[in-house]
CSV table of C-alpha atoms in Angstrom, one decimal:
chain,number,residue,atom,x,y,z
A,1,UNK,CA,17.2,-12.6,15.7
A,2,UNK,CA,18.5,-12.2,12.0
A,3,UNK,CA,15.7,-11.6,9.6
A,4,UNK,CA,15.5,-12.7,6.1
A,5,UNK,CA,18.8,-12.5,3.9
A,6,UNK,CA,19.0,-12.3,0.1
A,7,UNK,CA,22.1,-12.5,-2.2
A,8,UNK,CA,23.8,-10.4,-4.4
A,9,UNK,CA,21.9,-7.4,-3.3
A,10,UNK,CA,22.5,-6.1,-6.9
A,11,UNK,CA,23.0,-8.0,-10.0
A,12,UNK,CA,23.9,-6.7,-13.6
A,13,UNK,CA,23.4,-9.4,-16.7
A,14,UNK,CA,22.7,-9.1,-20.5
A,15,UNK,CA,20.1,-10.9,-22.4
A,16,UNK,CA,20.2,-14.7,-22.7
A,17,UNK,CA,22.4,-15.1,-19.3
A,18,UNK,CA,21.2,-16.9,-16.5
A,19,UNK,CA,20.9,-15.9,-13.2
A,20,UNK,CA,20.7,-17.4,-9.4
A,21,UNK,CA,19.4,-15.3,-6.7
A,22,UNK,CA,20.1,-17.1,-2.9
A,23,UNK,CA,17.6,-16.4,0.1
A,24,UNK,CA,18.0,-17.7,3.7
A,25,UNK,CA,15.1,-17.4,5.9
A,26,UNK,CA,14.2,-16.1,9.8
A,27,UNK,CA,15.3,-19.2,11.9
A,28,UNK,CA,12.6,-21.5,12.3
A,29,UNK,CA,11.0,-20.6,9.6
A,30,UNK,CA,10.2,-23.4,7.3
A,31,UNK,CA,8.2,-21.4,4.1
A,32,UNK,CA,9.9,-20.0,1.8
A,33,UNK,CA,8.4,-17.6,-0.9
A,34,UNK,CA,9.7,-15.4,-4.2
A,35,UNK,CA,8.0,-12.5,-5.2
A,36,UNK,CA,8.9,-10.4,-8.8
A,37,UNK,CA,8.5,-6.5,-8.0
A,38,UNK,CA,8.7,-4.4,-11.4
A,39,UNK,CA,9.4,-0.7,-10.7
A,40,UNK,CA,5.7,0.8,-9.6
A,41,UNK,CA,3.8,-2.2,-9.1
A,42,UNK,CA,3.5,-4.5,-6.2
A,43,UNK,CA,4.8,-7.5,-6.0
A,44,UNK,CA,4.0,-10.5,-8.0
A,45,UNK,CA,4.1,-14.0,-6.9
A,46,UNK,CA,6.6,-16.6,-8.4
A,47,UNK,CA,6.9,-19.5,-6.1
A,48,UNK,CA,6.0,-20.7,-2.2
A,49,UNK,CA,8.2,-23.5,-1.1
A,50,UNK,CA,7.4,-25.5,2.2
A,51,UNK,CA,9.2,-28.3,3.3
A,52,UNK,CA,11.3,-28.3,0.4
A,53,UNK,CA,8.5,-29.0,-1.8
A,54,UNK,CA,6.9,-26.5,-4.3
A,55,UNK,CA,3.2,-26.0,-2.9
A,56,UNK,CA,2.4,-23.1,-5.1
A,57,UNK,CA,3.5,-21.3,-8.5
A,58,UNK,CA,2.5,-18.0,-10.0
A,59,UNK,CA,2.0,-17.3,-13.5
A,60,UNK,CA,5.7,-17.2,-14.6
A,61,UNK,CA,7.2,-18.6,-17.6
A,62,UNK,CA,9.3,-22.5,-17.0
A,63,UNK,CA,12.0,-20.2,-17.5
A,64,UNK,CA,11.9,-19.4,-13.5
A,65,UNK,CA,12.4,-22.3,-11.3
A,66,UNK,CA,13.6,-22.7,-7.7
A,67,UNK,CA,14.1,-25.0,-5.2
A,68,UNK,CA,14.7,-25.2,-1.4
A,69,UNK,CA,17.0,-26.8,0.9
A,70,UNK,CA,17.4,-29.3,3.9
A,71,UNK,CA,18.5,-26.0,5.5
A,72,UNK,CA,15.2,-24.2,4.5
A,73,UNK,CA,17.2,-21.8,2.8
A,74,UNK,CA,16.2,-21.4,-1.2
A,75,UNK,CA,17.3,-20.7,-4.9
A,76,UNK,CA,15.4,-18.8,-7.5
A,77,UNK,CA,17.0,-19.7,-11.2
A,78,UNK,CA,16.2,-17.6,-14.4
A,79,UNK,CA,17.3,-18.5,-17.7
A,80,UNK,CA,17.5,-16.4,-20.6
A,81,UNK,CA,16.8,-13.6,-19.5
A,82,UNK,CA,15.1,-11.3,-20.8
A,83,UNK,CA,15.1,-7.0,-20.6
A,84,UNK,CA,11.5,-7.3,-19.1
A,85,UNK,CA,13.1,-9.7,-16.2
A,86,UNK,CA,14.6,-6.5,-14.9
A,87,UNK,CA,13.1,-6.3,-11.3
A,88,UNK,CA,13.5,-6.5,-7.7
A,89,UNK,CA,13.2,-10.0,-6.6
A,90,UNK,CA,12.2,-10.8,-2.9
A,91,UNK,CA,11.9,-13.4,-0.8
A,92,UNK,CA,10.0,-14.0,2.2
A,93,UNK,CA,9.5,-16.3,4.7
A,94,UNK,CA,6.7,-17.3,7.3
A,95,UNK,CA,6.7,-19.2,10.1
A,96,UNK,CA,4.0,-22.5,10.5
A,97,UNK,CA,0.8,-22.2,12.1
A,98,UNK,CA,0.2,-18.6,12.3
A,99,UNK,CA,-1.8,-16.2,10.1
A,100,UNK,CA,0.6,-16.6,7.5
A,101,UNK,CA,2.6,-13.4,8.1
A,102,UNK,CA,5.5,-13.2,5.3
A,103,UNK,CA,8.4,-11.0,6.2
A,104,UNK,CA,10.6,-10.2,3.0
A,105,UNK,CA,14.4,-9.7,2.7
A,106,UNK,CA,16.0,-6.6,1.7
A,107,UNK,CA,15.7,-7.9,-2.4
A,108,UNK,CA,17.8,-8.6,-5.0
A,109,UNK,CA,17.9,-5.5,-7.7
A,110,UNK,CA,18.3,-7.0,-11.3
A,111,UNK,CA,19.3,-5.3,-13.9
A,112,UNK,CA,19.3,-7.2,-17.5
A,113,UNK,CA,21.1,-5.1,-20.4
B,1,UNK,CA,-11.3,-7.1,-12.5
B,2,UNK,CA,-7.7,-6.9,-10.6
B,3,UNK,CA,-7.7,-9.3,-7.5
B,4,UNK,CA,-6.6,-6.7,-5.2
B,5,UNK,CA,-7.2,-2.7,-5.9
B,6,UNK,CA,-6.3,0.2,-3.9
B,7,UNK,CA,-7.4,3.7,-3.6
B,8,UNK,CA,-5.1,5.6,-6.7
B,9,UNK,CA,-2.7,8.1,-5.1
B,10,UNK,CA,-0.9,9.5,-4.4
B,11,UNK,CA,-2.2,10.5,-1.5
B,12,UNK,CA,-1.4,13.7,0.6
B,13,UNK,CA,-2.0,14.7,3.8
B,14,UNK,CA,-0.6,17.5,6.5
B,15,UNK,CA,1.7,16.4,9.2
B,16,UNK,CA,-0.8,15.2,12.2
B,17,UNK,CA,-3.7,14.3,10.3
B,18,UNK,CA,-5.4,11.0,9.6
B,19,UNK,CA,-4.4,9.2,6.1
B,20,UNK,CA,-7.1,6.8,5.0
B,21,UNK,CA,-6.2,4.0,3.1
B,22,UNK,CA,-8.5,1.7,0.9
B,23,UNK,CA,-7.9,-1.9,-0.6
B,24,UNK,CA,-10.7,-4.2,-2.3
B,25,UNK,CA,-10.4,-7.6,-3.0
B,26,UNK,CA,-12.4,-9.9,-5.6
B,27,UNK,CA,-11.8,-13.0,-4.2
B,28,UNK,CA,-14.3,-14.1,-1.4
B,29,UNK,CA,-12.6,-17.2,-0.1
B,30,UNK,CA,-9.5,-14.8,0.9
B,31,UNK,CA,-8.7,-15.7,4.1
B,32,UNK,CA,-6.6,-13.0,5.6
B,33,UNK,CA,-5.2,-9.4,4.8
B,34,UNK,CA,-1.9,-7.5,5.5
B,35,UNK,CA,-0.8,-3.7,5.2
B,36,UNK,CA,3.1,-3.3,4.1
B,37,UNK,CA,5.2,-0.2,4.0
B,38,UNK,CA,7.7,0.1,1.6
B,39,UNK,CA,10.3,2.8,1.5
B,40,UNK,CA,11.6,4.0,-1.9
B,41,UNK,CA,14.4,1.2,-2.8
B,42,UNK,CA,13.7,-1.0,0.4
B,43,UNK,CA,11.7,-3.9,0.7
B,44,UNK,CA,8.4,-4.2,2.0
B,45,UNK,CA,7.8,-4.0,5.8
B,46,UNK,CA,4.6,-5.7,7.6
B,47,UNK,CA,2.9,-3.2,9.3
B,48,UNK,CA,-0.3,-5.3,10.2
B,49,UNK,CA,-2.6,-8.1,9.6
B,50,UNK,CA,-6.1,-8.8,10.4
B,51,UNK,CA,-8.6,-11.7,9.3
B,52,UNK,CA,-11.5,-11.2,11.2
B,53,UNK,CA,-14.2,-8.6,10.6
B,54,UNK,CA,-14.0,-5.4,12.5
B,55,UNK,CA,-11.2,-2.8,13.6
B,56,UNK,CA,-8.0,-3.9,14.4
B,57,UNK,CA,-5.5,-1.3,16.2
B,58,UNK,CA,-1.8,-1.2,16.9
B,59,UNK,CA,-0.8,2.3,18.0
B,60,UNK,CA,-1.3,4.7,15.4
B,61,UNK,CA,-2.5,2.3,13.1
B,62,UNK,CA,-5.7,1.1,12.6
B,63,UNK,CA,-7.0,-1.5,10.2
B,64,UNK,CA,-10.5,-2.6,9.3
B,65,UNK,CA,-12.3,-5.6,7.6
B,66,UNK,CA,-15.5,-5.8,6.1
B,67,UNK,CA,-15.5,-9.5,4.4
B,68,UNK,CA,-19.0,-9.0,2.9
B,69,UNK,CA,-17.9,-5.7,1.4
B,70,UNK,CA,-14.6,-7.3,0.3
B,71,UNK,CA,-13.1,-4.0,1.6
B,72,UNK,CA,-9.9,-3.6,3.9
B,73,UNK,CA,-8.7,0.2,5.0
B,74,UNK,CA,-5.9,1.2,6.9
B,75,UNK,CA,-6.1,4.3,9.0
B,76,UNK,CA,-3.0,6.2,10.1
B,77,UNK,CA,-3.6,8.5,13.3
B,78,UNK,CA,-1.3,11.9,13.8
B,79,UNK,CA,0.4,11.2,10.3
B,80,UNK,CA,4.4,12.0,10.3
B,81,UNK,CA,6.5,12.8,7.6
B,82,UNK,CA,8.2,9.5,8.2
B,83,UNK,CA,4.9,7.9,6.9
B,84,UNK,CA,5.8,8.9,3.6
B,85,UNK,CA,5.8,6.0,1.6
B,86,UNK,CA,4.1,3.3,-0.5
B,87,UNK,CA,1.4,1.3,1.3
B,88,UNK,CA,0.7,-1.8,0.2
B,89,UNK,CA,-2.3,-3.9,0.6
B,90,UNK,CA,-1.8,-7.8,0.3
B,91,UNK,CA,-4.7,-10.9,0.5
B,92,UNK,CA,-3.7,-14.1,1.1
B,93,UNK,CA,-4.9,-17.6,-0.2
B,94,UNK,CA,-4.4,-20.8,1.3
B,95,UNK,CA,-3.3,-23.5,-1.1
B,96,UNK,CA,-3.1,-26.1,1.9
B,97,UNK,CA,-2.6,-25.5,5.5
B,98,UNK,CA,-0.2,-23.2,6.0
B,99,UNK,CA,0.8,-22.1,2.7
B,100,UNK,CA,-0.3,-20.2,0.1
B,101,UNK,CA,0.5,-16.7,-1.5
B,102,UNK,CA,0.0,-12.9,-1.3
B,103,UNK,CA,-1.8,-11.2,-3.5
B,104,UNK,CA,-0.6,-7.5,-3.7
B,105,UNK,CA,-2.6,-4.4,-4.7
B,106,UNK,CA,-0.8,-1.9,-6.7
B,107,UNK,CA,0.4,0.4,-3.8
B,108,UNK,CA,-0.6,3.8,-2.7
B,109,UNK,CA,2.4,6.5,-2.2
B,110,UNK,CA,1.7,8.7,0.6
B,111,UNK,CA,3.0,12.1,1.2
B,112,UNK,CA,2.7,13.6,4.9
B,113,UNK,CA,3.7,17.1,4.5
B,114,UNK,CA,5.1,19.2,7.4
C-alpha cells in the first residue's frame, strides 16, 4: 500500500508570497493532520481535519489555512510568507478507531528568502 | 514547563549496548504515547506506541509507560549504527472521538558508534 504522499518536495518562495502544499493520505485513512518542523525542534501541530471538517488548530496565525477534499486529500495554504515560515511541513494521516497512530509523509521543505 | 520534555542529548552509546531514551509530559489527560525515529533530512517514522502502564516490547525496542509519574521511555537493545537518528517522543491528546493532536518533544539525538 502507498504511504502518505506530499507535493512538492521542495519549494523556494520570497517574503510576502503565498504557498499551497498538498497531501494525500494512506488509502482508507480519513484524518489528516499538518505539522511544522523547524530545524532542530520537534514537529508543531498546525491543523487536523477529519471527514472534511477542521477538528483542531494549533497556535498558528490566520495566515495559515487548510482544507480537506471529499477524497480525504488536503491542502495547506500559507499567505504573506515570512522568513520564519521556512521549515519542513509534514502531513500525517491516521485511521479511524485505533490508538490514533499518525503516519507521516515525506514532507515539503519550504524555504522563504 | 514544556508540555513534552525529552532527556537532553546527544546520547552516544557503543554498538551492542542498550540505549535509554526518556520523556516526561505535563498533561495527565494524555491518552497514548508514541516514539518516532527521524533520520537527518527525512520525516518521522513511527516505531512504537503505548497506551497502558507497563512495558511493551517489539523486537529490540521496549516502550515503558508510567502514568502516575507522567513518564515514558524507550529502550533500544543491541544498538546498531543504523539506529543513529533523532528520536521523538509524542503525546496524543484527544479533541474528540478518533481525532486529536500529537505534541512532540524536542527530540534526542542518538549516535551508536562501532
